[in-house]
Short mmCIF file of C-alpha atoms in Angstrom, two decimals:
data_model
loop_
_atom_site.label_atom_id
_atom_site.label_comp_id
_atom_site.label_asym_id
_atom_site.label_seq_id
_atom_site.Cartn_x
_atom_site.Cartn_y
_atom_site.Cartn_z
CA MET A 466 68.33 29.48 107.11
CA SER A 467 66.18 32.59 106.87
CA SER A 468 67.98 35.79 107.85
CA GLU A 469 65.39 36.64 110.50
CA ASN A 470 66.52 33.52 112.37
CA LEU A 471 70.26 34.24 112.13
CA PRO A 472 72.01 35.30 115.37
CA GLN A 473 72.76 39.01 115.45
CA SER A 474 76.17 40.46 116.23
CA PRO A 475 76.50 43.12 118.95
CA GLU A 476 76.94 45.70 116.16
CA GLN A 477 73.66 44.59 114.51
CA GLN A 478 71.87 44.73 117.85
CA LEU A 479 73.04 48.30 118.53
CA ARG A 480 72.55 49.86 115.12
CA LYS A 481 69.31 51.44 113.97
CA PRO A 482 67.08 49.44 111.59
CA ARG A 483 67.89 50.28 107.99
CA VAL A 484 65.01 51.17 105.68
CA ALA A 485 65.45 50.99 101.91
CA VAL A 486 62.90 53.26 100.23
CA VAL A 487 62.46 51.85 96.71
CA PHE A 488 60.73 54.09 94.18
CA GLY A 489 60.33 55.04 90.53
CA GLY A 490 59.96 51.93 88.39
CA ARG A 491 59.02 50.96 84.87
CA SER A 492 55.32 51.78 84.93
CA SER A 493 53.55 54.88 83.65
CA GLU A 494 53.22 55.95 87.31
CA HIS A 495 56.99 56.46 87.63
CA GLY A 496 56.76 60.18 88.39
CA ILE A 497 54.14 60.02 91.12
CA SER A 498 56.17 57.22 92.75
CA VAL A 499 59.15 59.60 92.97
CA VAL A 500 56.90 62.26 94.54
CA THR A 501 55.66 59.73 97.07
CA ALA A 502 59.22 58.70 97.91
CA GLY A 503 60.13 62.29 98.69
CA ALA A 504 57.26 62.56 101.14
CA VAL A 505 58.13 59.24 102.84
CA LEU A 506 61.82 60.16 103.11
CA ASN A 507 60.83 63.46 104.72
CA ALA A 508 58.64 61.66 107.24
CA ILE A 509 60.95 58.84 108.37
CA ASP A 510 62.30 59.46 111.86
CA ARG A 511 66.07 59.57 111.37
CA THR A 512 66.64 59.13 115.12
CA LYS A 513 65.04 55.67 114.83
CA TYR A 514 66.04 54.50 111.34
CA ASP A 515 68.86 54.68 108.84
CA VAL A 516 67.62 55.25 105.29
CA LEU A 517 68.83 54.06 101.89
CA PRO A 518 67.00 55.59 98.89
CA ILE A 519 67.00 53.32 95.83
CA GLY A 520 65.42 54.54 92.60
CA ILE A 521 64.44 52.29 89.71
CA THR A 522 64.75 53.98 86.33
CA THR A 523 62.13 53.66 83.61
CA ASP A 524 64.32 51.04 81.90
CA GLY A 525 64.60 48.97 85.09
CA ARG A 526 68.04 49.89 86.45
CA TRP A 527 68.28 50.02 90.26
CA ALA A 528 70.12 53.26 90.96
CA LEU A 529 71.65 54.71 94.10
CA THR A 530 70.13 58.15 94.65
CA ALA A 531 70.87 61.02 96.96
CA ASP A 532 68.73 61.42 100.06
CA GLU A 533 67.30 64.74 98.85
CA PRO A 534 63.49 64.74 99.17
CA GLU A 535 63.26 68.36 98.02
CA ARG A 536 64.31 67.27 94.51
CA MET A 537 61.45 64.77 94.32
CA ALA A 538 58.55 67.20 94.01
CA ILE A 539 56.40 68.20 91.04
CA ALA A 540 57.91 71.33 89.47
CA ASN A 541 56.17 73.45 86.84
CA ARG A 542 53.57 70.72 86.30
CA THR A 543 56.39 68.27 85.49
CA MET A 544 56.94 64.98 87.30
CA PRO A 545 60.39 64.16 88.72
CA ASP A 546 62.38 61.24 87.33
CA VAL A 547 64.84 58.78 88.90
CA ALA A 548 67.35 59.38 86.10
CA GLN A 549 67.67 62.97 87.32
CA LEU A 550 68.35 61.81 90.89
CA ALA A 551 70.72 58.89 90.25
CA GLU A 552 74.29 59.36 91.45
CA SER A 553 75.60 57.63 88.32
CA GLU A 554 74.34 57.03 84.78
CA GLU A 555 75.59 53.43 84.82
CA GLY A 556 75.94 52.30 88.42
CA GLY A 557 73.49 49.76 89.75
CA VAL A 558 72.25 48.51 93.12
CA VAL A 559 71.96 44.76 93.62
CA LEU A 560 69.94 43.12 96.39
CA SER A 561 71.07 39.63 97.33
CA VAL A 562 68.57 36.84 96.67
CA ASP A 563 70.27 34.73 99.36
CA PRO A 564 67.84 34.69 102.30
CA GLY A 565 70.84 34.30 104.63
CA SER A 566 72.07 37.78 103.68
CA ARG A 567 70.41 41.16 103.34
CA GLU A 568 73.52 42.81 101.92
CA VAL A 569 73.09 45.50 99.27
CA VAL A 570 75.92 45.96 96.78
CA TYR A 571 76.63 48.89 94.46
CA THR A 572 78.43 48.22 91.18
CA GLU A 573 79.82 50.42 88.43
CA PRO A 574 81.47 49.30 85.19
CA GLY A 575 85.21 48.77 85.71
CA ALA A 576 85.05 49.33 89.47
CA VAL A 577 85.20 47.01 92.46
CA PRO A 578 81.68 46.36 93.84
CA LYS A 579 80.98 48.37 96.97
CA ALA A 580 79.02 46.89 99.89
CA LEU A 581 76.38 49.31 101.15
CA GLY A 582 75.49 47.24 104.22
CA GLU A 583 72.42 45.25 105.14
CA VAL A 584 68.82 46.30 104.73
CA ASP A 585 66.33 45.39 107.47
CA VAL A 586 63.13 46.39 105.72
CA VAL A 587 62.05 47.72 102.33
CA PHE A 588 59.46 50.46 102.00
CA PRO A 589 58.30 50.09 98.38
CA VAL A 590 56.56 53.15 97.03
CA LEU A 591 56.30 51.87 93.46
CA HIS A 592 52.95 52.30 91.77
CA GLY A 593 51.63 50.09 88.99
CA PRO A 594 53.23 47.12 87.19
CA TYR A 595 56.75 45.97 88.11
CA GLY A 596 56.43 47.10 91.70
CA GLU A 597 52.92 47.21 93.11
CA ASP A 598 51.74 44.06 91.34
CA GLY A 599 53.59 41.37 93.32
CA THR A 600 56.76 41.30 91.21
CA LEU A 601 58.90 43.26 93.66
CA GLN A 602 57.21 41.50 96.57
CA GLY A 603 58.22 38.14 95.11
CA LEU A 604 61.85 39.27 94.84
CA LEU A 605 61.82 40.42 98.46
CA GLU A 606 60.30 37.11 99.58
CA LEU A 607 63.13 35.26 97.78
CA SER A 608 65.63 37.57 99.48
CA GLY A 609 64.08 37.12 102.92
CA VAL A 610 63.73 40.88 103.37
CA PRO A 611 60.63 42.19 105.17
CA TYR A 612 58.67 44.87 103.35
CA VAL A 613 55.83 47.29 103.87
CA GLY A 614 52.41 46.44 102.49
CA ALA A 615 50.62 43.60 100.74
CA GLY A 616 52.22 40.27 99.87
CA VAL A 617 52.58 38.65 96.46
CA LEU A 618 49.00 37.43 96.01
CA ALA A 619 47.25 40.49 97.41
CA SER A 620 49.49 42.79 95.37
CA ALA A 621 48.75 40.90 92.16
CA VAL A 622 45.00 40.78 92.81
CA GLY A 623 44.98 44.44 93.82
CA GLN A 624 46.68 45.42 90.55
CA ASP A 625 44.48 43.43 88.15
CA LYS A 626 41.02 44.99 88.11
CA GLU A 627 39.45 41.91 86.52
CA TYR A 628 40.54 39.46 89.21
CA MET A 629 40.00 42.01 91.94
CA LYS A 630 36.36 42.22 90.93
CA ARG A 631 36.09 38.43 90.73
CA VAL A 632 37.41 38.14 94.29
CA PHE A 633 35.04 40.83 95.53
CA THR A 634 32.07 39.08 93.93
CA SER A 635 33.05 35.73 95.44
CA PHE A 636 33.03 37.36 98.90
CA GLY A 637 29.63 38.95 98.37
CA LEU A 638 30.79 42.51 97.76
CA ALA A 639 28.75 44.40 95.16
CA VAL A 640 30.58 45.57 92.02
CA GLY A 641 29.33 47.57 89.06
CA PRO A 642 28.68 46.14 85.57
CA TYR A 643 31.86 45.53 83.55
CA LEU A 644 33.36 43.44 80.81
CA VAL A 645 36.95 42.40 80.12
CA VAL A 646 38.74 42.39 76.78
CA ARG A 647 41.90 40.29 76.63
CA PRO A 648 44.75 40.97 74.19
CA ARG A 649 44.01 38.02 71.91
CA GLU A 650 40.36 39.02 71.53
CA TRP A 651 41.20 42.51 70.29
CA ASP A 652 44.12 41.35 68.14
CA ASN A 653 42.09 38.60 66.46
CA ASP A 654 38.71 40.27 65.95
CA PRO A 655 38.33 43.94 66.92
CA THR A 656 34.97 44.09 65.12
CA ALA A 657 33.55 41.44 67.44
CA VAL A 658 34.94 43.32 70.45
CA ARG A 659 33.31 46.57 69.32
CA LYS A 660 30.01 44.70 68.97
CA ARG A 661 30.35 43.31 72.51
CA ILE A 662 31.01 46.78 73.87
CA THR A 663 28.12 48.43 72.05
CA GLY A 664 25.87 45.60 73.24
CA PHE A 665 27.07 46.30 76.79
CA ALA A 666 26.23 49.97 76.27
CA ASP A 667 22.76 49.05 74.95
CA GLU A 668 22.16 47.22 78.21
CA HIS A 669 23.77 49.64 80.67
CA GLY A 670 23.81 52.95 78.81
CA TRP A 671 26.39 55.47 77.72
CA PRO A 672 28.83 56.89 78.74
CA LEU A 673 31.31 54.06 79.33
CA PHE A 674 34.77 54.06 80.87
CA ILE A 675 37.57 52.28 79.02
CA LYS A 676 40.49 51.59 81.32
CA PRO A 677 43.70 49.52 81.45
CA ALA A 678 43.22 46.41 83.56
CA ARG A 679 46.52 46.78 85.41
CA ALA A 680 47.28 50.47 85.83
CA GLY A 681 46.56 53.01 88.51
CA SER A 682 46.37 56.75 89.24
CA SER A 683 43.57 56.93 86.63
CA ILE A 684 46.20 56.71 83.88
CA GLY A 685 44.93 55.54 80.50
CA ILE A 686 41.23 55.89 81.39
CA THR A 687 38.85 57.50 78.91
CA LYS A 688 35.21 58.44 79.36
CA VAL A 689 33.44 57.53 76.11
CA GLU A 690 30.14 59.19 75.25
CA ASP A 691 29.24 57.07 72.21
CA ALA A 692 30.59 54.44 69.81
CA SER A 693 32.57 56.98 67.78
CA GLY A 694 35.04 57.38 70.63
CA LEU A 695 35.70 53.69 71.24
CA ASP A 696 38.77 53.09 69.07
CA ALA A 697 40.72 56.07 70.41
CA ALA A 698 39.84 55.10 74.00
CA ILE A 699 40.87 51.48 73.43
CA GLU A 700 44.14 52.58 71.87
CA GLU A 701 44.86 54.79 74.89
CA ALA A 702 44.08 52.00 77.38
CA ARG A 703 46.18 49.46 75.45
CA ARG A 704 49.09 51.88 75.44
CA HIS A 705 49.37 51.06 79.15
CA ASP A 706 48.06 47.48 79.21
CA PRO A 707 47.04 45.09 76.39
CA LYS A 708 44.15 43.91 78.57
CA PHE A 709 41.44 46.47 79.25
CA LEU A 710 38.10 46.82 81.02
CA VAL A 711 34.85 48.44 80.02
CA GLU A 712 32.73 49.79 82.86
CA SER A 713 29.36 51.48 82.95
CA LEU A 714 28.83 54.83 84.61
CA LEU A 715 27.64 54.44 88.19
CA ARG A 716 25.59 57.43 89.25
CA GLY A 717 26.25 58.37 92.81
CA ARG A 718 28.84 59.78 95.20
CA GLU A 719 32.50 58.69 95.22
CA ILE A 720 33.51 57.59 98.70
CA GLU A 721 36.96 56.40 99.80
CA CYS A 722 38.07 54.71 103.01
CA GLY A 723 41.53 53.83 104.30
CA VAL A 724 42.40 50.57 106.00
CA LEU A 725 45.46 50.19 108.23
CA GLU A 726 46.70 47.08 109.98
CA PHE A 727 47.01 47.37 113.75
CA GLU A 728 48.20 44.79 116.29
CA ASP A 729 44.63 43.54 116.73
CA GLY A 730 43.83 43.51 112.99
CA PRO A 731 42.80 45.94 110.26
CA ARG A 732 40.86 49.09 111.10
CA ALA A 733 39.14 51.60 108.83
CA SER A 734 39.69 55.35 108.82
CA VAL A 735 37.03 57.99 108.59
CA PRO A 736 35.84 58.00 104.95
CA ALA A 737 36.35 60.79 102.43
CA GLU A 738 34.24 62.00 99.53
CA ILE A 739 35.57 62.97 96.10
CA PRO A 740 33.26 65.73 94.88
CA PRO A 741 32.57 66.26 91.17
CA VAL A 742 35.62 67.76 89.46
CA THR A 743 34.28 70.59 87.33
CA ALA A 744 37.47 71.15 85.31
CA HIS A 745 37.76 67.48 84.33
CA ASP A 746 35.46 64.79 82.95
CA PHE A 747 36.22 62.64 86.00
CA TYR A 748 38.79 62.27 88.81
CA ASP A 749 41.69 61.60 86.42
CA PHE A 750 45.47 61.80 86.82
CA GLU A 751 45.72 65.55 86.26
CA ALA A 752 42.89 66.25 88.68
CA LYS A 753 44.59 64.13 91.35
CA TYR A 754 48.22 65.15 91.02
CA ILE A 755 48.67 68.20 88.79
CA ASP A 756 45.67 70.34 89.68
CA SER A 757 45.46 68.92 93.24
CA ALA A 758 41.72 68.42 93.27
CA SER A 759 40.88 67.62 96.87
CA GLY A 760 38.35 65.50 98.64
CA ILE A 761 36.14 66.19 101.63
CA VAL A 762 37.43 64.60 104.86
CA PRO A 763 35.46 63.34 106.65
CA ALA A 764 32.78 62.55 104.11
CA PRO A 765 29.36 64.03 104.95
CA LEU A 766 27.67 60.69 105.63
CA THR A 767 25.25 59.52 108.28
CA ASP A 768 26.66 57.48 111.16
CA GLU A 769 25.09 54.38 109.64
CA GLN A 770 26.61 55.03 106.22
CA THR A 771 30.02 55.67 107.76
CA ALA A 772 29.90 52.43 109.73
CA GLU A 773 28.80 50.50 106.65
CA VAL A 774 31.54 51.77 104.33
CA GLN A 775 34.14 51.13 107.05
CA ARG A 776 32.88 47.57 107.42
CA LEU A 777 32.98 47.00 103.67
CA ALA A 778 36.50 48.45 103.39
CA VAL A 779 37.81 45.99 105.98
CA GLU A 780 35.94 43.16 104.23
CA ALA A 781 37.64 44.08 100.95
CA PHE A 782 41.02 44.16 102.74
CA ASP A 783 40.44 40.67 104.13
CA ALA A 784 38.93 39.29 100.91
CA CYS A 785 42.16 39.99 99.02
CA SER A 786 44.41 38.84 101.91
CA CYS A 787 45.94 42.30 102.21
CA GLU A 788 48.51 43.42 104.73
CA GLY A 789 49.68 46.80 105.94
CA LEU A 790 47.48 49.29 104.14
CA VAL A 791 44.73 49.66 101.53
CA ARG A 792 42.57 52.42 100.17
CA ALA A 793 39.13 51.15 99.20
CA ASP A 794 37.07 53.15 96.70
CA PHE A 795 33.28 52.97 96.58
CA PHE A 796 30.25 54.51 94.92
CA LEU A 797 27.31 55.41 97.14
CA THR A 798 24.61 54.86 94.55
CA GLU A 799 21.31 56.67 94.21
CA ASP A 800 19.46 53.77 95.87
CA GLY A 801 21.58 54.17 99.02
CA GLY A 802 23.84 51.12 98.59
CA PHE A 803 27.63 50.97 98.41
CA VAL A 804 29.30 49.45 95.34
CA ILE A 805 33.03 48.83 95.53
CA ASN A 806 35.03 50.15 92.59
CA GLU A 807 38.54 48.98 93.53
CA ILE A 808 41.20 48.76 96.19
CA ASN A 809 44.69 50.17 95.99
CA THR A 810 47.36 48.26 97.93
CA LEU A 811 49.80 51.15 97.58
CA PRO A 812 47.63 54.26 97.43
CA GLY A 813 48.84 57.75 96.73
CA PHE A 814 50.98 58.54 99.76
CA THR A 815 51.99 62.17 99.70
CA PRO A 816 50.80 64.18 102.73
CA ILE A 817 47.99 65.69 100.61
CA SER A 818 46.90 62.31 99.23
CA MET A 819 43.54 61.00 100.36
CA TYR A 820 44.85 57.97 102.28
CA PRO A 821 47.10 59.94 104.68
CA ARG A 822 44.49 62.69 104.98
CA MET A 823 41.84 60.19 106.07
CA TRP A 824 44.17 58.80 108.73
CA GLN A 825 45.20 62.29 109.83
CA GLU A 826 41.51 62.97 110.47
CA SER A 827 41.33 59.64 112.31
CA GLY A 828 44.12 60.63 114.69
CA VAL A 829 47.18 59.14 112.97
CA SER A 830 49.64 61.72 111.66
CA TYR A 831 51.64 61.20 108.46
CA GLN A 832 54.82 60.55 110.46
CA GLN A 833 52.99 58.08 112.72
CA LEU A 834 51.53 56.36 109.68
CA VAL A 835 54.96 55.86 108.10
CA ASP A 836 56.40 54.62 111.40
CA ARG A 837 53.54 52.19 112.01
CA LEU A 838 53.93 50.68 108.54
CA ILE A 839 57.68 50.22 109.01
CA GLN A 840 57.26 48.67 112.46
CA ALA A 841 54.54 46.31 111.22
CA ALA A 842 56.83 45.17 108.38
CA LEU A 843 59.76 44.63 110.75
CA ASN A 844 57.55 42.48 112.98
CA ARG A 845 56.14 40.40 110.12
CA PRO A 846 58.18 37.46 108.76
CA THR A 847 58.62 36.75 105.08
CA GLY A 848 57.41 33.42 103.68
CA LEU A 849 54.09 31.69 104.25
CA ARG A 850 52.11 33.39 106.98
#
């Protein structure tokens, strides 16, 4: 029997819903996930919810951490780390995979396991593989625990840029020129791969972008001006993912739009524009998170352009069967059309990140945004839906 159908005791009925904020993880976006967790923990209304912070270390251990958001910020251009926040170097948190129980247990070597109580909903703020890609979502489905954000399929599609683009194309959304290089192709015949890429450049022009297929926060992306830079760029992309993409440069304006699920369905925020970043080749990780390059909210678009990008953002949300929230990224090309670059099912979520800023401008504060996502997750069953 699923836990959402189990009768509740008077104690369960009276207590506040318990939110487990899960953060960190094994991906290269570990640090920014910790920063996001600090912002979410600060924003959760403690009069409405109990909170359990759970950090996942870079080697995959689920650690109990102190509820101290102030320790989760970027300091001296250095990202925070779960290992610095964990209450023990060896203790681990275990979530039951029995859908009849939502009990969380804490264990340490040589000690009696300690029950930490039940969790009513998980707020995952993991970015990248092993968290944002459907793996954590699958575990939570097995456990029967509701969670914020996209389900297994949408998370997986939203993480893999190849299949994301294939889905967009099948739904009639315009994407830019690209090619995919799978691990076996590069391992077996790198010369043939280089020839494919230079042929792609002959057709679409230099520069090209080499990027990991399943990474985010612009990590591992290199702008390549000519063939001499290919090998170094490929090596950097493959450091994060053995599968990589090659994309042509799209000339135009970078426009983003947030989508949030309401009771009557998904709605789009006012869009934002990412202006050219003069200190960086493109809007890379350092520009986003270290140097805090900021966008223009709302984007200076015509009413017609605003309505169009909002429509397309909701279409992308629906095309990938998303839930909860999405940030959709577009190029407004020189011919006046919108080309979708990607969606992010767990976008950057600090108060200065573009997704919350777009909703702030749309009338939904950061605290309201966090509360709405938690309430939507509590009201949504696990399983097929």
